[in-house]
C-alpha positions as protocol buffer text, in pm:
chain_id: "A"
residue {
  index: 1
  type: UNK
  ca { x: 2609 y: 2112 z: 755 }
}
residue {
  index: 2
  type: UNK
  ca { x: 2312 y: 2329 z: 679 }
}
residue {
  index: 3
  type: UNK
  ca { x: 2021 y: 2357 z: 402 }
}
residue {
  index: 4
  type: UNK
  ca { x: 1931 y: 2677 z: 300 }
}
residue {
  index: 5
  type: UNK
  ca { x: 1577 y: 2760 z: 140 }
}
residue {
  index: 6
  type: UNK
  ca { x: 1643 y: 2658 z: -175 }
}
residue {
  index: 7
  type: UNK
  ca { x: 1796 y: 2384 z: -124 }
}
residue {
  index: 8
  type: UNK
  ca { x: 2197 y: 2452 z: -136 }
}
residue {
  index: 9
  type: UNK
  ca { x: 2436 y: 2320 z: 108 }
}
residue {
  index: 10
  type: UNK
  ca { x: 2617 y: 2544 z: 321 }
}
residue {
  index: 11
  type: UNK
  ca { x: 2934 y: 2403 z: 465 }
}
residue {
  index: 12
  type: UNK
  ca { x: 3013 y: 2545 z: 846 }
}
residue {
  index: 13
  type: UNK
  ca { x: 3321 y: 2432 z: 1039 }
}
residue {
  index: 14
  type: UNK
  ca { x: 3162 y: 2082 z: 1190 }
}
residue {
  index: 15
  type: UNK
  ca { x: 3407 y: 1887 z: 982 }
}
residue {
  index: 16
  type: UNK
  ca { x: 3192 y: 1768 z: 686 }
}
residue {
  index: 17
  type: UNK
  ca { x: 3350 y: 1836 z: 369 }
}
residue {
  index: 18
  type: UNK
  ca { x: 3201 y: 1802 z: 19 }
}
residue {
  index: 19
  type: UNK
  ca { x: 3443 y: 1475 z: -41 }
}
residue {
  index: 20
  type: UNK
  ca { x: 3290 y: 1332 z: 238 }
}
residue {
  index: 21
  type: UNK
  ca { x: 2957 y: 1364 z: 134 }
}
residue {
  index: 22
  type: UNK
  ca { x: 3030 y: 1228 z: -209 }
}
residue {
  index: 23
  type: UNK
  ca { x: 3119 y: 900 z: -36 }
}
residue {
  index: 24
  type: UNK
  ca { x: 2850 y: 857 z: 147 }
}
residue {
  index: 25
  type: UNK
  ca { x: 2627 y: 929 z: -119 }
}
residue {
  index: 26
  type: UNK
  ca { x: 2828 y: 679 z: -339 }
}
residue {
  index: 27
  type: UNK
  ca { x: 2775 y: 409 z: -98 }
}
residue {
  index: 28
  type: UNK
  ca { x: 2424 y: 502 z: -58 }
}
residue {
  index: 29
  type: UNK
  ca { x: 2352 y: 477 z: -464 }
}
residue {
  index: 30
  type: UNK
  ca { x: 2502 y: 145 z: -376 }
}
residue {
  index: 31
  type: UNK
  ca { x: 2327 y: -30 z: -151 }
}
residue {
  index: 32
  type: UNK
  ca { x: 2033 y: 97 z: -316 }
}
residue {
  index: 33
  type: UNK
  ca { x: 2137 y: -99 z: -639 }
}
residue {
  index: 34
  type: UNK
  ca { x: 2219 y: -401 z: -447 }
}
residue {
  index: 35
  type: UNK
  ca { x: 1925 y: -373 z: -289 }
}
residue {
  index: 36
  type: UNK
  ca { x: 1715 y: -344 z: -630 }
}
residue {
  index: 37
  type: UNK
  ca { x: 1901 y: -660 z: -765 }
}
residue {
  index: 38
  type: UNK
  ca { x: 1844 y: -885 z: -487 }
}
residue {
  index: 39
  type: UNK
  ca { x: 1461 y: -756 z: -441 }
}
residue {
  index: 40
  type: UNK
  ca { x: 1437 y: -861 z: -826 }
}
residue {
  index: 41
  type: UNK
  ca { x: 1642 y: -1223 z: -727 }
}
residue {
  index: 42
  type: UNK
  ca { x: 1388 y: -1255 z: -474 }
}
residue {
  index: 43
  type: UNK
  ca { x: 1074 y: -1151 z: -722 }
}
residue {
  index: 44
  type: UNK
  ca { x: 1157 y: -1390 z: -955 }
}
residue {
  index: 45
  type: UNK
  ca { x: 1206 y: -1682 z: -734 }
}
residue {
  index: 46
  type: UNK
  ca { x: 829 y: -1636 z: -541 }
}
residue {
  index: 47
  type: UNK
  ca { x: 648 y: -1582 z: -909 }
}
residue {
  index: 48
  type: UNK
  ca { x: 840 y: -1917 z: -999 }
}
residue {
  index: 49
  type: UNK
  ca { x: 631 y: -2086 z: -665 }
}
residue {
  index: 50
  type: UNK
  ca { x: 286 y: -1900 z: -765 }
}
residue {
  index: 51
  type: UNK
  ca { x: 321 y: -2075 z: -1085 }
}
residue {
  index: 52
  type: UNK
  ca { x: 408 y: -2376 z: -1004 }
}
residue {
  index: 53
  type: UNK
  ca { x: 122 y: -2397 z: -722 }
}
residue {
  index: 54
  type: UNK
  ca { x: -107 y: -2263 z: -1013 }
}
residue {
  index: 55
  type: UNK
  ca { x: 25 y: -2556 z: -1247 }
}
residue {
  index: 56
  type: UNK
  ca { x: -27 y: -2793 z: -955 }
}
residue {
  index: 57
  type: UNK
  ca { x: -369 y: -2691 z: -893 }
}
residue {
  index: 58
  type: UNK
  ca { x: -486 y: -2758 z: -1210 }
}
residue {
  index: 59
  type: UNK
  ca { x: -417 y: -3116 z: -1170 }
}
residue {
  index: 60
  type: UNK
  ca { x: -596 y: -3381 z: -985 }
}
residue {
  index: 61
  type: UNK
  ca { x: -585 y: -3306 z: -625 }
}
residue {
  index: 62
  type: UNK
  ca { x: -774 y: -3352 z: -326 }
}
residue {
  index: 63
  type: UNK
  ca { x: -948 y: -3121 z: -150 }
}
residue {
  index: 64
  type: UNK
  ca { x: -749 y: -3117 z: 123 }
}
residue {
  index: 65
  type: UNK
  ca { x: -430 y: -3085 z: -86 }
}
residue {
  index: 66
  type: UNK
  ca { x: -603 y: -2791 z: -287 }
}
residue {
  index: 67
  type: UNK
  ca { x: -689 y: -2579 z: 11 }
}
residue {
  index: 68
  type: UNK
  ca { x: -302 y: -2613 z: 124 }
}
residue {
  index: 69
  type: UNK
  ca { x: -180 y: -2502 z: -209 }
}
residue {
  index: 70
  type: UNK
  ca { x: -456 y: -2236 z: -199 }
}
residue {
  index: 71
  type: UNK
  ca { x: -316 y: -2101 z: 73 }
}
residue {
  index: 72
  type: UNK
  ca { x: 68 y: -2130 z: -33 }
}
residue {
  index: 73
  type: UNK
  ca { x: -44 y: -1913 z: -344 }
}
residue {
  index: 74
  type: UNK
  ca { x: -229 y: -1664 z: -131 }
}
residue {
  index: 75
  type: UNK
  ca { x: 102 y: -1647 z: 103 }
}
residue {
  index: 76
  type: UNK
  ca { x: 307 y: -1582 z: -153 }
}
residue {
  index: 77
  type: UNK
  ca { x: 157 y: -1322 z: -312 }
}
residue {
  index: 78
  type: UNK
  ca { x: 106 y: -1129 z: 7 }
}
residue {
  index: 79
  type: UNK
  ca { x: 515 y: -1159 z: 96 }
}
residue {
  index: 80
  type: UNK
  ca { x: 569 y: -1024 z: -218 }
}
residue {
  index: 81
  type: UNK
  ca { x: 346 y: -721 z: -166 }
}
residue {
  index: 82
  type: UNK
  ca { x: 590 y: -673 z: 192 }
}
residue {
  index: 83
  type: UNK
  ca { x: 882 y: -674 z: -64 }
}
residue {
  index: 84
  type: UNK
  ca { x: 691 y: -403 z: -307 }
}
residue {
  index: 85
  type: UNK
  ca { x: 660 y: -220 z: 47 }
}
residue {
  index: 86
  type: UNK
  ca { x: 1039 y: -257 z: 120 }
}
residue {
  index: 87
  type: UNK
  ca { x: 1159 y: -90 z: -175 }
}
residue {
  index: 88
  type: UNK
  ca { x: 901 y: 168 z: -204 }
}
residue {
  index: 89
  type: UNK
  ca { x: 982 y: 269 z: 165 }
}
residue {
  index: 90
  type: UNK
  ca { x: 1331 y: 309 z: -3 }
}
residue {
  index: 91
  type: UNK
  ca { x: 1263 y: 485 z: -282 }
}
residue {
  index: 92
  type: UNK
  ca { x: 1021 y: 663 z: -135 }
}
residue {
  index: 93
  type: UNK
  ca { x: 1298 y: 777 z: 87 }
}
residue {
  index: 94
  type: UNK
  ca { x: 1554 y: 850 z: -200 }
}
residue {
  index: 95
  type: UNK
  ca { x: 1283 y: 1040 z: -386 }
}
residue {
  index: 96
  type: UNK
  ca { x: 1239 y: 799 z: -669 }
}
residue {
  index: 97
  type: UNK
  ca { x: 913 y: 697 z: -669 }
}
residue {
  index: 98
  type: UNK
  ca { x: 759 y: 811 z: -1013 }
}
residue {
  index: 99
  type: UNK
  ca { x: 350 y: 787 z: -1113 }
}
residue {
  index: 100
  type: UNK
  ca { x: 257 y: 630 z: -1435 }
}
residue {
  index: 101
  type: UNK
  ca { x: -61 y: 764 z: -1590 }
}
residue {
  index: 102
  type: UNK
  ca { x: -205 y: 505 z: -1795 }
}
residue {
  index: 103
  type: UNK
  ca { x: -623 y: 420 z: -1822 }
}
residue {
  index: 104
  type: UNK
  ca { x: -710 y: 140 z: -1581 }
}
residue {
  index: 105
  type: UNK
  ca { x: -1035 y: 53 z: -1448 }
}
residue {
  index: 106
  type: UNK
  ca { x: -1093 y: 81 z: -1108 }
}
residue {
  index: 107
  type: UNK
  ca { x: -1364 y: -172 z: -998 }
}
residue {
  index: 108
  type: UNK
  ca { x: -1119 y: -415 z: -1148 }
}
residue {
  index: 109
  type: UNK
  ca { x: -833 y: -339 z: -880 }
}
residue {
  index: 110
  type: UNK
  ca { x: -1106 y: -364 z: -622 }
}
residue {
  index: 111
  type: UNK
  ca { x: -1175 y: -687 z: -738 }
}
residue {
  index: 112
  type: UNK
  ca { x: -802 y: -781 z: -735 }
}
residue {
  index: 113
  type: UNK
  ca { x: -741 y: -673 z: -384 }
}
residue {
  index: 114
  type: UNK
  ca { x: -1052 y: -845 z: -262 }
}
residue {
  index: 115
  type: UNK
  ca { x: -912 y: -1196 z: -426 }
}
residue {
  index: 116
  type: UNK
  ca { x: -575 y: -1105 z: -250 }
}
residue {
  index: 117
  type: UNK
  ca { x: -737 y: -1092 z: 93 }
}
residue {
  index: 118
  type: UNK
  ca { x: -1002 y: -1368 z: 40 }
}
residue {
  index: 119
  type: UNK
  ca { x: -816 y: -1665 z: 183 }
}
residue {
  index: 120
  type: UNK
  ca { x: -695 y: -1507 z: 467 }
}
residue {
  index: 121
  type: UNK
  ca { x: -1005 y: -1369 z: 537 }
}
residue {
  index: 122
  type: UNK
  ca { x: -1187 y: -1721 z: 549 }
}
residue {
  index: 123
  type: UNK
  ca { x: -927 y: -1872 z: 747 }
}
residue {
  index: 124
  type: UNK
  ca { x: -1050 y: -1626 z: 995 }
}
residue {
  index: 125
  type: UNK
  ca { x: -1426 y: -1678 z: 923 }
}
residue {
  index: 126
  type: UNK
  ca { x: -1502 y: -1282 z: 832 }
}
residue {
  index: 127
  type: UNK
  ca { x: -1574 y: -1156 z: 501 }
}
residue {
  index: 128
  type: UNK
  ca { x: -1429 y: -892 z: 267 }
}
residue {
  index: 129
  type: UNK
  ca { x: -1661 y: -709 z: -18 }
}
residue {
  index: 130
  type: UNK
  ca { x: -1736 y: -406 z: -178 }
}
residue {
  index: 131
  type: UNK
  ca { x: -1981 y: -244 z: 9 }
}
residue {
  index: 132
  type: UNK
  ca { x: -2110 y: 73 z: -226 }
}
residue {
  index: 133
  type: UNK
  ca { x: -1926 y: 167 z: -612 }
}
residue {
  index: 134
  type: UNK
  ca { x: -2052 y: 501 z: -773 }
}
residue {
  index: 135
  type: UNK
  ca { x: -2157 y: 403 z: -1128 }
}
residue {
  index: 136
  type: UNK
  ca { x: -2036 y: 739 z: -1217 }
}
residue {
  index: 137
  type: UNK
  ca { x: -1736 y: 658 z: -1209 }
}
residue {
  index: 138
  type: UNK
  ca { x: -1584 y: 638 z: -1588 }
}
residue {
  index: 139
  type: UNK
  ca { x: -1494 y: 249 z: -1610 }
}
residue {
  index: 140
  type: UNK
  ca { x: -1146 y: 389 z: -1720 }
}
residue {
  index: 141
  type: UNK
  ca { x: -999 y: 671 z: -1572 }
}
residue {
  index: 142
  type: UNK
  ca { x: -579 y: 755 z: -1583 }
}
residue {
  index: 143
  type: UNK
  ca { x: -330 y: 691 z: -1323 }
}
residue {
  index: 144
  type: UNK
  ca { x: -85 y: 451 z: -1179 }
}
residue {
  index: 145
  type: UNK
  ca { x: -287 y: 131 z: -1084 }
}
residue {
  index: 146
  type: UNK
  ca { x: -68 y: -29 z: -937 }
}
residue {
  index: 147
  type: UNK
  ca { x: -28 y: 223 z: -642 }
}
residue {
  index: 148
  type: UNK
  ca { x: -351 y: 206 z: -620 }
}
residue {
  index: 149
  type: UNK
  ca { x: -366 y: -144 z: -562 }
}
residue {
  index: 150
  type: UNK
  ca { x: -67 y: -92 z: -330 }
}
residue {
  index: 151
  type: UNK
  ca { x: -269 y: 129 z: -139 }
}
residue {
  index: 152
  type: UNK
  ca { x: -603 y: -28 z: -143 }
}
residue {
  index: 153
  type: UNK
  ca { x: -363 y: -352 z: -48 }
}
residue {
  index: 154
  type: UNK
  ca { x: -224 y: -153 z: 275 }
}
residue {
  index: 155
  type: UNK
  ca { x: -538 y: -71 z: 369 }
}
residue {
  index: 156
  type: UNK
  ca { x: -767 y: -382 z: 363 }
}
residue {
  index: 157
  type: UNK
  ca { x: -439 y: -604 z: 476 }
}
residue {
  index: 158
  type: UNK
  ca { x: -408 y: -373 z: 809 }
}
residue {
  index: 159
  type: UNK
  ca { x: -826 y: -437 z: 837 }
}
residue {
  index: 160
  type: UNK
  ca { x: -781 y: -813 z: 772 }
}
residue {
  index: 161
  type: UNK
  ca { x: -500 y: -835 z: 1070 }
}
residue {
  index: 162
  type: UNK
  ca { x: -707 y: -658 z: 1332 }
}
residue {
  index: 163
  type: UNK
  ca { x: -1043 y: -819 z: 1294 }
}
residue {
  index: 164
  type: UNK
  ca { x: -1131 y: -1128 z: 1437 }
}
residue {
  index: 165
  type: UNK
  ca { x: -1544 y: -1123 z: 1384 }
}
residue {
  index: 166
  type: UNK
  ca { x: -1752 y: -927 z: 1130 }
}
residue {
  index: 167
  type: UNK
  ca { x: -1551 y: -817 z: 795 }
}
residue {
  index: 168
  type: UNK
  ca { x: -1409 y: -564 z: 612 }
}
residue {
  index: 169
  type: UNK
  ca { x: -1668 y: -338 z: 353 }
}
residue {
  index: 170
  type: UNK
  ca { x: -1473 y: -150 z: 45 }
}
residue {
  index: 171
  type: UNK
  ca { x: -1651 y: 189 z: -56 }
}
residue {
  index: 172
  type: UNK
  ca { x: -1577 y: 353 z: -405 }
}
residue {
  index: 173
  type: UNK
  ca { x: -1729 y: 756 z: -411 }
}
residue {
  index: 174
  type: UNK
  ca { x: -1688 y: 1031 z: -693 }
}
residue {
  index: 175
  type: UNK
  ca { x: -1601 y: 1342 z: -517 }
}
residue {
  index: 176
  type: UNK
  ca { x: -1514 y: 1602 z: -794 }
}
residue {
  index: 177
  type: UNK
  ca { x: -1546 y: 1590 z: -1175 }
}
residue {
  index: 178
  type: UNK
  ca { x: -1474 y: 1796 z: -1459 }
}
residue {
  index: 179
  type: UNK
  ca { x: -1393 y: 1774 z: -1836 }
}
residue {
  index: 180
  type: UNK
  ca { x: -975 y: 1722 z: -1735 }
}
residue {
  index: 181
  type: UNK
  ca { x: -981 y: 1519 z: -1369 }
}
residue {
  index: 182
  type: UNK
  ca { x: -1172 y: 1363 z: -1109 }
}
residue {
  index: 183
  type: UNK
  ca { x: -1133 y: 1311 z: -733 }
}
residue {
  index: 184
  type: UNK
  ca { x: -1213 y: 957 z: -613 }
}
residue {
  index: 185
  type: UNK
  ca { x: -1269 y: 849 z: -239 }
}
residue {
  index: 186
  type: UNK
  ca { x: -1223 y: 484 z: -157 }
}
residue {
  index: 187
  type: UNK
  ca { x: -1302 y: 403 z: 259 }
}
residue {
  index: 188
  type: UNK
  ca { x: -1197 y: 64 z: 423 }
}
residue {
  index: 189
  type: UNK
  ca { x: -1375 y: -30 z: 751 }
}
residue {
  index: 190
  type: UNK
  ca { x: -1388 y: -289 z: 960 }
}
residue {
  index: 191
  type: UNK
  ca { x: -1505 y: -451 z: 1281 }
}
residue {
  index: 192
  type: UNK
  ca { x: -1186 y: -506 z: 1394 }
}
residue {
  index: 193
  type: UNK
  ca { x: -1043 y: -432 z: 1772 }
}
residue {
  index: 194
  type: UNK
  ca { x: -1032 y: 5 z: 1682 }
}
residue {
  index: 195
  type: UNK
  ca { x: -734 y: 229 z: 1797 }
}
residue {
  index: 196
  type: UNK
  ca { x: -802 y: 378 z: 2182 }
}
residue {
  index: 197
  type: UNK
  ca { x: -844 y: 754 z: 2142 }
}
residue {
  index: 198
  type: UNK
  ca { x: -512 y: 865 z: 2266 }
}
residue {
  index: 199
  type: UNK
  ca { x: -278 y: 648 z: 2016 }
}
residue {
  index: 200
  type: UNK
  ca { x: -561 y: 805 z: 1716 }
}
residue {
  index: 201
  type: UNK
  ca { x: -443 y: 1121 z: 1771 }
}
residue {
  index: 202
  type: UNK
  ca { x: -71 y: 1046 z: 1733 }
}
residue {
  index: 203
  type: UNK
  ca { x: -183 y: 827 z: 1450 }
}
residue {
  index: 204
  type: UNK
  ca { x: -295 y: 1083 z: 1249 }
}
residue {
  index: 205
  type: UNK
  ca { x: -42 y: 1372 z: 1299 }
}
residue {
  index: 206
  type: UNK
  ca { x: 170 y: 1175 z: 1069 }
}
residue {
  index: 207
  type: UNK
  ca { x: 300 y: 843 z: 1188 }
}
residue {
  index: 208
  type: UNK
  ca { x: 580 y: 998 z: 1339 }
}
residue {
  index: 209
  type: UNK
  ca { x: 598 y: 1017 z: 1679 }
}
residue {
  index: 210
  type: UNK
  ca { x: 577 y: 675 z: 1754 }
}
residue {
  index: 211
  type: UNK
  ca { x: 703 y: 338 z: 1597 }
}
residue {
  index: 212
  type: UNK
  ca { x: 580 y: 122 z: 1846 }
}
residue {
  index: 213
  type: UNK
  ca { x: 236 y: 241 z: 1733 }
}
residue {
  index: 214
  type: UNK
  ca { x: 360 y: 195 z: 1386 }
}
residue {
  index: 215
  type: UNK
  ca { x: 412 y: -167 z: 1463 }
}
residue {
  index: 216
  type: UNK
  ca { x: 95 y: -209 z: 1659 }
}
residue {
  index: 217
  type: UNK
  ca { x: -118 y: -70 z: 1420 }
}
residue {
  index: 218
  type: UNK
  ca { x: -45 y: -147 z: 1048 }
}
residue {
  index: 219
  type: UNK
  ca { x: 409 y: -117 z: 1010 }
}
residue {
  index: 220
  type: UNK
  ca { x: 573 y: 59 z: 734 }
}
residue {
  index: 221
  type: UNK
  ca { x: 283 y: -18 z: 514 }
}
residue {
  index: 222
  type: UNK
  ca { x: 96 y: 289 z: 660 }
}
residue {
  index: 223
  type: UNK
  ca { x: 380 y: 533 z: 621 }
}
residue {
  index: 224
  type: UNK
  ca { x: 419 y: 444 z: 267 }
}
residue {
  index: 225
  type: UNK
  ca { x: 26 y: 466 z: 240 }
}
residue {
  index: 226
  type: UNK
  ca { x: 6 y: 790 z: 305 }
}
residue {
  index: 227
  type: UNK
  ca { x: 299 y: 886 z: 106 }
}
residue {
  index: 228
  type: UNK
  ca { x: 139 y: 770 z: -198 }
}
residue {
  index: 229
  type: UNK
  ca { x: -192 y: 934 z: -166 }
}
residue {
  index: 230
  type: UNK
  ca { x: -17 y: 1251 z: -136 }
}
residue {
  index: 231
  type: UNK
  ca { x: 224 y: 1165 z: -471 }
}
residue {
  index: 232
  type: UNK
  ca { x: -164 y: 1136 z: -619 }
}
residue {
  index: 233
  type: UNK
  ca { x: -265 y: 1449 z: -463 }
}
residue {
  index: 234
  type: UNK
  ca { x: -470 y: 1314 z: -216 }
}
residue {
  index: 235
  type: UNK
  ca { x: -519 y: 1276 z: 155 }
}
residue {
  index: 236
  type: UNK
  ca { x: -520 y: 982 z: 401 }
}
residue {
  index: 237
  type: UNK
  ca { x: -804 y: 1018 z: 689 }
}
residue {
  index: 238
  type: UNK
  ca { x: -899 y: 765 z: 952 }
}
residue {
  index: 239
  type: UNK
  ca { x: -1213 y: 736 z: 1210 }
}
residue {
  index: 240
  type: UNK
  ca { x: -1189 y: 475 z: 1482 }
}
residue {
  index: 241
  type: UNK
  ca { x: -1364 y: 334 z: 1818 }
}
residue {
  index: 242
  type: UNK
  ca { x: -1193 y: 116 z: 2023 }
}
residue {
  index: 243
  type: UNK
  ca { x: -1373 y: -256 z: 2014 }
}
residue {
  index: 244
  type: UNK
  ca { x: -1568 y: -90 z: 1758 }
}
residue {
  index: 245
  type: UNK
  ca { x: -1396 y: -55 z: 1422 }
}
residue {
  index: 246
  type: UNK
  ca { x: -1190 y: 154 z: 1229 }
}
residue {
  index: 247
  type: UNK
  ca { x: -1252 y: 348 z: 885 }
}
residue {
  index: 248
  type: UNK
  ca { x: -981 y: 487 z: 655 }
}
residue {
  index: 249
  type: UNK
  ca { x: -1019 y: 765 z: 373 }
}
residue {
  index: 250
  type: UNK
  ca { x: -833 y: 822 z: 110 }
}
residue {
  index: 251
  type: UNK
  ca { x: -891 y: 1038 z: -181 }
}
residue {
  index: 252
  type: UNK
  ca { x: -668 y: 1064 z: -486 }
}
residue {
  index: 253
  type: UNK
  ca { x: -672 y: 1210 z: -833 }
}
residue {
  index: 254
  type: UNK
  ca { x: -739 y: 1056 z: -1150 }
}
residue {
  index: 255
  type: UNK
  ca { x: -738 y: 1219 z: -1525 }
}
residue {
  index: 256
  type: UNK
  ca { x: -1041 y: 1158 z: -1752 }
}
């Protein structure tokens, strides 16, 4: 089988028929679907425990007891941001993945990914802040936020993992505005271990070549990064020293 140009299927004499292909795209729209319920099952379940631990916290508890449940809620929410990954790695791959374009304001979902991190940052005695936020930045601007915050989330996660002493700094710029859109840049650096020069370069072409550097240096999370700055017309950069740090740039679009 063959794809022309435009995007037509051209049927040569390997033995794939059109049937064929209709069951195997059947299937596909199937596991997809059974995927999607039991990712919702799942949902609904950990939002039950993050309630629960918030109802339990606002009772009479040690302090000891409070840090545990602390960082029960904290876990929780961060496995279900690897099941938002999971299925946007699959829808991503199906071509589903849609932006909403709603006002939101930014140095709000800063603040929210910052919370995220915070307890797993102090278990590991380094800090997480915003380091620099352009006032001119419109306090709402339009776009999804919660890619966004699934980006920003990647990001400051991967930073988080891979640094032992220091912390991680959030930067909010305003690149570009006119009367219709703006182009933001957010960086995340750290004083984590860094990526050795030679695995950087592969890094950057793409994530492709390699999924053992993949693994090693941030999972699926980074593919689907970078496939979401580019849904929001933007670009994914990133700047590292080994034993030094890393930095990563993104920029994305936002209506005014």
């Amino acid at each position: 089988m063959q794809l022309s140009i435009n995007g037509q299927k051209h049927w040569e004499n390997d033995g794939v028929t059109p049937s064929m292909v209709n069951v195997v795209t059947e299937h596909s729209r199937k596991e997809n679907s059974l995927l999607e319920a039991k990712s919702h099952e799942i949902r609904t379940y950990m939002t039950r425990i993050i309630s629960m631990t918030d109802l339990t916290l606002m009772t009479e508890v040690t302090e000891e007891q409070r840090d545990y449940l602390t960082t029960v809620k904290s876990s929780t929410k961060l496995l279900l941001k690897v099941l938002t990954d999971i299925m946007d790695y699959s829808k991503i791959q199906a071509g589903k993945v849609d932006l909403e374009q709603r006002p939101f304001d930014i140095r709000q979902i800063v603040d929210e990914v910052i919370d995220l991190f915070n307890t797993a940052a102090q278990q590991k005695n380094i800090e997480i802040r915003l380091k620099d936020f352009n006032n001119e930045i419109p306090k709402n601007v339009i776009g999804d936020s919660l890619r966004i915050k699934q980006v920003l989330s990647n990001l400051v996660g991967n930073s988080v993992r891979f640094t032992n002493q220091g912390g991680v700094a959030i930067e909010v710029d305003l690149e570009e505005l006119n009367e219709r859109w703006m182009q933001i840049r957010f960086i995340v650096s750290d004083t984590g271990i860094g990526i050795p020069e030679d695995k950087l370069s592969k890094l950057i072409k793409g994530f492709r070549e390699a999924d053992s550097l993949i693994k090693e240096f941030g999972g699926t999370g980074l593919i689907i990064t970078k496939k979401l700055v580019r849904l929001m017309d933007g670009e994914l950069y990133v700047d590292s020293r080994e034993g030094i740090g890393s930095k990563f740039y993104f920029t994305a679009v936002f209506g005014v």
